[in-house]
Amino acid sequence: MYVLVTYDVETASPQGSRRLRRVAKICVQYGQRVQNSVFECSLDPAQFETMKSELMKAADLTRDSLRFYNLGKNWKRKVEHVGAKEAYDPEGLLCV
Amino acid sequence: MYVLVTYDVETASPQGSRRLRRVAKICVQYGQRVQNSVFECSLDPAQFETMKSELMKAADLTRDSLRFYNLGKNWKRKVEHVGAKEAYDPEGLLCV
């Protein structure tokens, strides 16, 4: 499954900055960063559940928010990127 | 069509902060903010093209990035929200 993960972490406090780093680190392990707080992940359902549970532990759910979009099949045709930092292909080579 | 718009605007300079405000303002006109730089928009194809063109003018495409995900039908079943700031329903009432 192809999942888009987006997050908002409240970084007004040092604890918030720590949470942000932790959340980003988890996302990096599971997918490709396409924007600052947007990741595209190619996962099987078990991996998705593990990632979600790790993220939910790392975030403060009273302050931060996580969103997961199941992009389904043919997701590449549904995505359009404009501007800097062209998207990575989670199934392909990492182009930097 | 239901479109998810995400953006990264480089805000290191005052010009960047201005661009960020402009980009956000355009997105607010077309959709519901679900996270800081994530909007869900219910649009017809012409509105989508207009929004995209406005965003591309407002952003500096050498520094900023815009991503558009066509969420297709049944998009509500594909979205999962966890934590603070529960999502708005672009077709329904605004719940605050």
PDB file of N, CA and C in Angstrom, chain B residues 4-80:
ATOM      1  N   LEU B   4      -5.723  17.079  -2.483  1.00  0.00           N
ATOM      2  CA  LEU B   4      -4.929  17.402  -1.312  1.00  0.00           C
ATOM      3  C   LEU B   4      -3.781  18.279  -1.790  1.00  0.00           C
ATOM      4  N   VAL B   5      -3.612  19.402  -1.153  1.00  0.00           N
ATOM      5  CA  VAL B   5      -2.523  20.314  -1.507  1.00  0.00           C
ATOM      6  C   VAL B   5      -1.563  20.410  -0.328  1.00  0.00           C
ATOM      7  N   THR B   6      -0.303  20.168  -0.597  1.00  0.00           N
ATOM      8  CA  THR B   6       0.714  20.343   0.449  1.00  0.00           C
ATOM      9  C   THR B   6       1.782  21.277  -0.096  1.00  0.00           C
ATOM     10  N   TYR B   7       2.360  22.076   0.783  1.00  0.00           N
ATOM     11  CA  TYR B   7       3.406  22.973   0.294  1.00  0.00           C
ATOM     12  C   TYR B   7       4.543  23.126   1.292  1.00  0.00           C
ATOM     13  N   ASP B   8       5.693  23.426   0.746  1.00  0.00           N
ATOM     14  CA  ASP B   8       6.886  23.799   1.504  1.00  0.00           C
ATOM     15  C   ASP B   8       7.319  25.144   0.961  1.00  0.00           C
ATOM     16  N   VAL B   9       7.335  26.141   1.796  1.00  0.00           N
ATOM     17  CA  VAL B   9       7.822  27.444   1.349  1.00  0.00           C
ATOM     18  C   VAL B   9       9.049  27.788   2.192  1.00  0.00           C
ATOM     19  N   GLU B  10      10.108  28.157   1.523  1.00  0.00           N
ATOM     20  CA  GLU B  10      11.361  28.498   2.215  1.00  0.00           C
ATOM     21  C   GLU B  10      11.190  29.858   2.881  1.00  0.00           C
ATOM     22  N   THR B  11      11.234  29.891   4.205  1.00  0.00           N
ATOM     23  CA  THR B  11      10.898  31.138   4.901  1.00  0.00           C
ATOM     24  C   THR B  11      12.108  31.788   5.562  1.00  0.00           C
ATOM     25  N   ALA B  12      13.286  31.524   5.027  1.00  0.00           N
ATOM     26  CA  ALA B  12      14.490  32.093   5.635  1.00  0.00           C
ATOM     27  C   ALA B  12      14.533  33.615   5.476  1.00  0.00           C
ATOM     28  N   SER B  13      13.865  34.143   4.477  1.00  0.00           N
ATOM     29  CA  SER B  13      13.897  35.580   4.216  1.00  0.00           C
ATOM     30  C   SER B  13      12.502  36.193   4.409  1.00  0.00           C
ATOM     31  N   PRO B  14      12.430  37.538   4.564  1.00  0.00           N
ATOM     32  CA  PRO B  14      11.104  38.183   4.663  1.00  0.00           C
ATOM     33  C   PRO B  14      10.259  37.908   3.415  1.00  0.00           C
ATOM     34  N   GLN B  15      10.918  37.833   2.247  1.00  0.00           N
ATOM     35  CA  GLN B  15      10.183  37.507   1.009  1.00  0.00           C
ATOM     36  C   GLN B  15       9.532  36.132   1.128  1.00  0.00           C
ATOM     37  N   GLY B  16      10.266  35.208   1.749  1.00  0.00           N
ATOM     38  CA  GLY B  16       9.737  33.858   1.930  1.00  0.00           C
ATOM     39  C   GLY B  16       8.515  33.863   2.826  1.00  0.00           C
ATOM     40  N   SER B  17       8.576  34.613   3.909  1.00  0.00           N
ATOM     41  CA  SER B  17       7.428  34.689   4.810  1.00  0.00           C
ATOM     42  C   SER B  17       6.224  35.283   4.087  1.00  0.00           C
ATOM     43  N   ARG B  18       6.497  36.255   3.223  1.00  0.00           N
ATOM     44  CA  ARG B  18       5.417  36.863   2.448  1.00  0.00           C
ATOM     45  C   ARG B  18       4.802  35.831   1.502  1.00  0.00           C
ATOM     46  N   ARG B  19       5.668  35.073   0.844  1.00  0.00           N
ATOM     47  CA  ARG B  19       5.169  34.031  -0.073  1.00  0.00           C
ATOM     48  C   ARG B  19       4.329  33.008   0.691  1.00  0.00           C
ATOM     49  N   LEU B  20       4.815  32.637   1.889  1.00  0.00           N
ATOM     50  CA  LEU B  20       4.082  31.651   2.691  1.00  0.00           C
ATOM     51  C   LEU B  20       2.673  32.148   3.003  1.00  0.00           C
ATOM     52  N   ARG B  21       2.586  33.420   3.398  1.00  0.00           N
ATOM     53  CA  ARG B  21       1.262  33.988   3.713  1.00  0.00           C
ATOM     54  C   ARG B  21       0.374  33.977   2.476  1.00  0.00           C
ATOM     55  N   ARG B  22       0.978  34.333   1.321  1.00  0.00           N
ATOM     56  CA  ARG B  22       0.200  34.396   0.083  1.00  0.00           C
ATOM     57  C   ARG B  22      -0.296  33.001  -0.334  1.00  0.00           C
ATOM     58  N   VAL B  23       0.603  32.018  -0.244  1.00  0.00           N
ATOM     59  CA  VAL B  23       0.244  30.636  -0.616  1.00  0.00           C
ATOM     60  C   VAL B  23      -0.874  30.129   0.295  1.00  0.00           C
ATOM     61  N   ALA B  24      -0.720  30.370   1.605  1.00  0.00           N
ATOM     62  CA  ALA B  24      -1.735  29.907   2.555  1.00  0.00           C
ATOM     63  C   ALA B  24      -3.083  30.566   2.268  1.00  0.00           C
ATOM     64  N   LYS B  25      -3.033  31.870   1.953  1.00  0.00           N
ATOM     65  CA  LYS B  25      -4.271  32.628   1.700  1.00  0.00           C
ATOM     66  C   LYS B  25      -5.025  32.035   0.492  1.00  0.00           C
ATOM     67  N   ILE B  26      -4.280  31.687  -0.531  1.00  0.00           N
ATOM     68  CA  ILE B  26      -4.919  31.088  -1.722  1.00  0.00           C
ATOM     69  C   ILE B  26      -5.554  29.746  -1.341  1.00  0.00           C
ATOM     70  N   CYS B  27      -4.815  28.926  -0.611  1.00  0.00           N
ATOM     71  CA  CYS B  27      -5.343  27.602  -0.235  1.00  0.00           C
ATOM     72  C   CYS B  27      -6.612  27.742   0.614  1.00  0.00           C
ATOM     73  N   VAL B  28      -6.617  28.718   1.512  1.00  0.00           N
ATOM     74  CA  VAL B  28      -7.789  28.937   2.369  1.00  0.00           C
ATOM     75  C   VAL B  28      -9.024  29.238   1.511  1.00  0.00           C
ATOM     76  N   GLN B  29      -8.805  29.943   0.401  1.00  0.00           N
ATOM     77  CA  GLN B  29      -9.935  30.288  -0.478  1.00  0.00           C
ATOM     78  C   GLN B  29     -10.531  29.068  -1.167  1.00  0.00           C
ATOM     79  N   TYR B  30      -9.714  28.025  -1.328  1.00  0.00           N
ATOM     80  CA  TYR B  30     -10.171  26.885  -2.120  1.00  0.00           C
ATOM     81  C   TYR B  30     -10.479  25.626  -1.311  1.00  0.00           C
ATOM     82  N   GLY B  31     -10.009  25.593  -0.091  1.00  0.00           N
ATOM     83  CA  GLY B  31     -10.215  24.340   0.634  1.00  0.00           C
ATOM     84  C   GLY B  31     -10.175  24.510   2.126  1.00  0.00           C
ATOM     85  N   GLN B  32     -10.104  23.395   2.801  1.00  0.00           N
ATOM     86  CA  GLN B  32     -10.065  23.376   4.256  1.00  0.00           C
ATOM     87  C   GLN B  32      -8.666  23.031   4.716  1.00  0.00           C
ATOM     88  N   ARG B  33      -8.193  23.832   5.650  1.00  0.00           N
ATOM     89  CA  ARG B  33      -6.882  23.542   6.220  1.00  0.00           C
ATOM     90  C   ARG B  33      -7.036  22.367   7.179  1.00  0.00           C
ATOM     91  N   VAL B  34      -6.257  21.334   6.988  1.00  0.00           N
ATOM     92  CA  VAL B  34      -6.305  20.200   7.908  1.00  0.00           C
ATOM     93  C   VAL B  34      -5.032  20.097   8.727  1.00  0.00           C
ATOM     94  N   GLN B  35      -3.968  20.700   8.214  1.00  0.00           N
ATOM     95  CA  GLN B  35      -2.745  20.871   8.992  1.00  0.00           C
ATOM     96  C   GLN B  35      -2.120  22.180   8.515  1.00  0.00           C
ATOM     97  N   ASN B  36      -1.015  22.547   9.140  1.00  0.00           N
ATOM     98  CA  ASN B  36      -0.413  23.844   8.845  1.00  0.00           C
ATOM     99  C   ASN B  36      -0.228  24.119   7.349  1.00  0.00           C
ATOM    100  N   SER B  37       0.343  23.156   6.652  1.00  0.00           N
ATOM    101  CA  SER B  37       0.585  23.376   5.223  1.00  0.00           C
ATOM    102  C   SER B  37      -0.056  22.268   4.390  1.00  0.00           C
ATOM    103  N   VAL B  38      -1.196  21.786   4.868  1.00  0.00           N
ATOM    104  CA  VAL B  38      -1.945  20.724   4.184  1.00  0.00           C
ATOM    105  C   VAL B  38      -3.417  21.131   4.082  1.00  0.00           C
ATOM    106  N   PHE B  39      -3.923  21.127   2.856  1.00  0.00           N
ATOM    107  CA  PHE B  39      -5.307  21.523   2.618  1.00  0.00           C
ATOM    108  C   PHE B  39      -6.025  20.445   1.817  1.00  0.00           C
ATOM    109  N   GLU B  40      -7.299  20.243   2.139  1.00  0.00           N
ATOM    110  CA  GLU B  40      -8.143  19.358   1.334  1.00  0.00           C
ATOM    111  C   GLU B  40      -9.171  20.224   0.617  1.00  0.00           C
ATOM    112  N   CYS B  41      -9.257  20.043  -0.698  1.00  0.00           N
ATOM    113  CA  CYS B  41     -10.090  20.933  -1.499  1.00  0.00           C
ATOM    114  C   CYS B  41     -11.061  20.130  -2.351  1.00  0.00           C
ATOM    115  N   SER B  42     -12.320  20.518  -2.306  1.00  0.00           N
ATOM    116  CA  SER B  42     -13.335  19.932  -3.177  1.00  0.00           C
ATOM    117  C   SER B  42     -13.550  20.914  -4.330  1.00  0.00           C
ATOM    118  N   LEU B  43     -13.099  20.542  -5.525  1.00  0.00           N
ATOM    119  CA  LEU B  43     -13.042  21.496  -6.636  1.00  0.00           C
ATOM    120  C   LEU B  43     -13.513  20.847  -7.925  1.00  0.00           C
ATOM    121  N   ASP B  44     -13.971  21.685  -8.870  1.00  0.00           N
ATOM    122  CA  ASP B  44     -14.144  21.124 -10.203  1.00  0.00           C
ATOM    123  C   ASP B  44     -12.824  21.341 -10.951  1.00  0.00           C
ATOM    124  N   PRO B  45     -12.649  20.662 -12.087  1.00  0.00           N
ATOM    125  CA  PRO B  45     -11.339  20.728 -12.755  1.00  0.00           C
ATOM    126  C   PRO B  45     -10.905  22.155 -13.101  1.00  0.00           C
ATOM    127  N   ALA B  46     -11.864  23.022 -13.451  1.00  0.00           N
ATOM    128  CA  ALA B  46     -11.493  24.395 -13.791  1.00  0.00           C
ATOM    129  C   ALA B  46     -10.987  25.136 -12.561  1.00  0.00           C
ATOM    130  N   GLN B  47     -11.671  24.945 -11.446  1.00  0.00           N
ATOM    131  CA  GLN B  47     -11.216  25.582 -10.200  1.00  0.00           C
ATOM    132  C   GLN B  47      -9.822  25.085  -9.818  1.00  0.00           C
ATOM    133  N   PHE B  48      -9.615  23.793 -10.031  1.00  0.00           N
ATOM    134  CA  PHE B  48      -8.305  23.220  -9.706  1.00  0.00           C
ATOM    135  C   PHE B  48      -7.203  23.897 -10.515  1.00  0.00           C
ATOM    136  N   GLU B  49      -7.473  24.073 -11.813  1.00  0.00           N
ATOM    137  CA  GLU B  49      -6.466  24.716 -12.668  1.00  0.00           C
ATOM    138  C   GLU B  49      -6.208  26.155 -12.225  1.00  0.00           C
ATOM    139  N   THR B  50      -7.291  26.866 -11.867  1.00  0.00           N
ATOM    140  CA  THR B  50      -7.135  28.259 -11.417  1.00  0.00           C
ATOM    141  C   THR B  50      -6.308  28.307 -10.139  1.00  0.00           C
ATOM    142  N   MET B  51      -6.681  27.441  -9.195  1.00  0.00           N
ATOM    143  CA  MET B  51      -5.949  27.426  -7.924  1.00  0.00           C
ATOM    144  C   MET B  51      -4.464  27.146  -8.166  1.00  0.00           C
ATOM    145  N   LYS B  52      -4.212  26.148  -8.997  1.00  0.00           N
ATOM    146  CA  LYS B  52      -2.832  25.756  -9.269  1.00  0.00           C
ATOM    147  C   LYS B  52      -2.040  26.911  -9.876  1.00  0.00           C
ATOM    148  N   SER B  53      -2.684  27.592 -10.806  1.00  0.00           N
ATOM    149  CA  SER B  53      -1.984  28.687 -11.474  1.00  0.00           C
ATOM    150  C   SER B  53      -1.741  29.838 -10.485  1.00  0.00           C
ATOM    151  N   GLU B  54      -2.694  30.109  -9.604  1.00  0.00           N
ATOM    152  CA  GLU B  54      -2.483  31.164  -8.591  1.00  0.00           C
ATOM    153  C   GLU B  54      -1.335  30.778  -7.647  1.00  0.00           C
ATOM    154  N   LEU B  55      -1.334  29.511  -7.252  1.00  0.00           N
ATOM    155  CA  LEU B  55      -0.278  29.059  -6.331  1.00  0.00           C
ATOM    156  C   LEU B  55       1.094  29.130  -6.992  1.00  0.00           C
ATOM    157  N   MET B  56       1.134  28.782  -8.272  1.00  0.00           N
ATOM    158  CA  MET B  56       2.414  28.791  -8.971  1.00  0.00           C
ATOM    159  C   MET B  56       2.944  30.212  -9.148  1.00  0.00           C
ATOM    160  N   LYS B  57       2.011  31.176  -9.218  1.00  0.00           N
ATOM    161  CA  LYS B  57       2.451  32.582  -9.299  1.00  0.00           C
ATOM    162  C   LYS B  57       2.930  33.067  -7.933  1.00  0.00           C
ATOM    163  N   ALA B  58       2.252  32.629  -6.880  1.00  0.00           N
ATOM    164  CA  ALA B  58       2.563  33.117  -5.526  1.00  0.00           C
ATOM    165  C   ALA B  58       3.867  32.525  -4.991  1.00  0.00           C
ATOM    166  N   ALA B  59       4.171  31.303  -5.410  1.00  0.00           N
ATOM    167  CA  ALA B  59       5.375  30.627  -4.902  1.00  0.00           C
ATOM    168  C   ALA B  59       6.588  31.002  -5.747  1.00  0.00           C
ATOM    169  N   ASP B  60       7.763  30.817  -5.183  1.00  0.00           N
ATOM    170  CA  ASP B  60       9.005  30.917  -5.950  1.00  0.00           C
ATOM    171  C   ASP B  60       9.402  29.473  -6.262  1.00  0.00           C
ATOM    172  N   LEU B  61       9.188  29.070  -7.488  1.00  0.00           N
ATOM    173  CA  LEU B  61       9.320  27.650  -7.821  1.00  0.00           C
ATOM    174  C   LEU B  61      10.771  27.163  -7.828  1.00  0.00           C
ATOM    175  N   THR B  62      11.718  28.083  -7.669  1.00  0.00           N
ATOM    176  CA  THR B  62      13.100  27.633  -7.528  1.00  0.00           C
ATOM    177  C   THR B  62      13.404  27.299  -6.067  1.00  0.00           C
ATOM    178  N   ARG B  63      12.543  27.777  -5.152  1.00  0.00           N
ATOM    179  CA  ARG B  63      12.790  27.557  -3.723  1.00  0.00           C
ATOM    180  C   ARG B  63      11.684  26.781  -3.024  1.00  0.00           C
ATOM    181  N   ASP B  64      10.459  26.970  -3.468  1.00  0.00           N
ATOM    182  CA  ASP B  64       9.302  26.384  -2.785  1.00  0.00           C
ATOM    183  C   ASP B  64       8.794  25.180  -3.573  1.00  0.00           C
ATOM    184  N   SER B  65       8.010  24.354  -2.907  1.00  0.00           N
ATOM    185  CA  SER B  65       7.416  23.237  -3.645  1.00  0.00           C
ATOM    186  C   SER B  65       5.938  23.096  -3.303  1.00  0.00           C
ATOM    187  N   LEU B  66       5.201  22.663  -4.306  1.00  0.00           N
ATOM    188  CA  LEU B  66       3.759  22.439  -4.169  1.00  0.00           C
ATOM    189  C   LEU B  66       3.487  21.014  -4.617  1.00  0.00           C
ATOM    190  N   ARG B  67       2.632  20.314  -3.882  1.00  0.00           N
ATOM    191  CA  ARG B  67       2.242  18.976  -4.322  1.00  0.00           C
ATOM    192  C   ARG B  67       0.726  18.866  -4.317  1.00  0.00           C
ATOM    193  N   PHE B  68       0.209  18.222  -5.355  1.00  0.00           N
ATOM    194  CA  PHE B  68      -1.229  18.051  -5.513  1.00  0.00           C
ATOM    195  C   PHE B  68      -1.513  16.560  -5.629  1.00  0.00           C
ATOM    196  N   TYR B  69      -2.361  16.053  -4.744  1.00  0.00           N
ATOM    197  CA  TYR B  69      -2.749  14.640  -4.783  1.00  0.00           C
ATOM    198  C   TYR B  69      -4.230  14.570  -5.119  1.00  0.00           C
ATOM    199  N   ASN B  70      -4.541  13.923  -6.212  1.00  0.00           N
ATOM    200  CA  ASN B  70      -5.947  13.710  -6.552  1.00  0.00           C
ATOM    201  C   ASN B  70      -6.450  12.518  -5.738  1.00  0.00           C
ATOM    202  N   LEU B  71      -7.293  12.791  -4.763  1.00  0.00           N
ATOM    203  CA  LEU B  71      -7.696  11.720  -3.839  1.00  0.00           C
ATOM    204  C   LEU B  71      -8.790  10.825  -4.411  1.00  0.00           C
ATOM    205  N   GLY B  72      -9.392  11.234  -5.523  1.00  0.00           N
ATOM    206  CA  GLY B  72     -10.389  10.386  -6.177  1.00  0.00           C
ATOM    207  C   GLY B  72     -11.670  10.243  -5.367  1.00  0.00           C
ATOM    208  N   LYS B  73     -12.469   9.303  -5.791  1.00  0.00           N
ATOM    209  CA  LYS B  73     -13.737   9.045  -5.092  1.00  0.00           C
ATOM    210  C   LYS B  73     -13.456   8.301  -3.787  1.00  0.00           C
ATOM    211  N   ASN B  74     -14.449   8.265  -2.948  1.00  0.00           N
ATOM    212  CA  ASN B  74     -14.339   7.548  -1.663  1.00  0.00           C
ATOM    213  C   ASN B  74     -13.140   8.009  -0.853  1.00  0.00           C
ATOM    214  N   TRP B  75     -12.759   9.259  -1.052  1.00  0.00           N
ATOM    215  CA  TRP B  75     -11.538   9.728  -0.396  1.00  0.00           C
ATOM    216  C   TRP B  75     -11.661   9.689   1.118  1.00  0.00           C
ATOM    217  N   LYS B  76     -12.885   9.819   1.623  1.00  0.00           N
ATOM    218  CA  LYS B  76     -13.032   9.872   3.083  1.00  0.00           C
ATOM    219  C   LYS B  76     -12.582   8.576   3.743  1.00  0.00           C
ATOM    220  N   ARG B  77     -12.781   7.472   3.010  1.00  0.00           N
ATOM    221  CA  ARG B  77     -12.374   6.183   3.583  1.00  0.00           C
ATOM    222  C   ARG B  77     -10.858   6.015   3.561  1.00  0.00           C
ATOM    223  N   LYS B  78     -10.197   6.891   2.809  1.00  0.00           N
ATOM    224  CA  LYS B  78      -8.750   6.740   2.645  1.00  0.00           C
ATOM    225  C   LYS B  78      -7.948   7.614   3.602  1.00  0.00           C
ATOM    226  N   VAL B  79      -8.650   8.405   4.389  1.00  0.00           N
ATOM    227  CA  VAL B  79      -7.966   9.349   5.256  1.00  0.00           C
ATOM    228  C   VAL B  79      -8.132   8.957   6.712  1.00  0.00           C
ATOM    229  N   GLU B  80      -7.049   8.987   7.433  1.00  0.00           N
ATOM    230  CA  GLU B  80      -7.110   8.699   8.849  1.00  0.00           C
ATOM    231  C   GLU B  80      -6.406   9.830   9.589  1.00  0.00           C
TER     232      GLU B  80
END
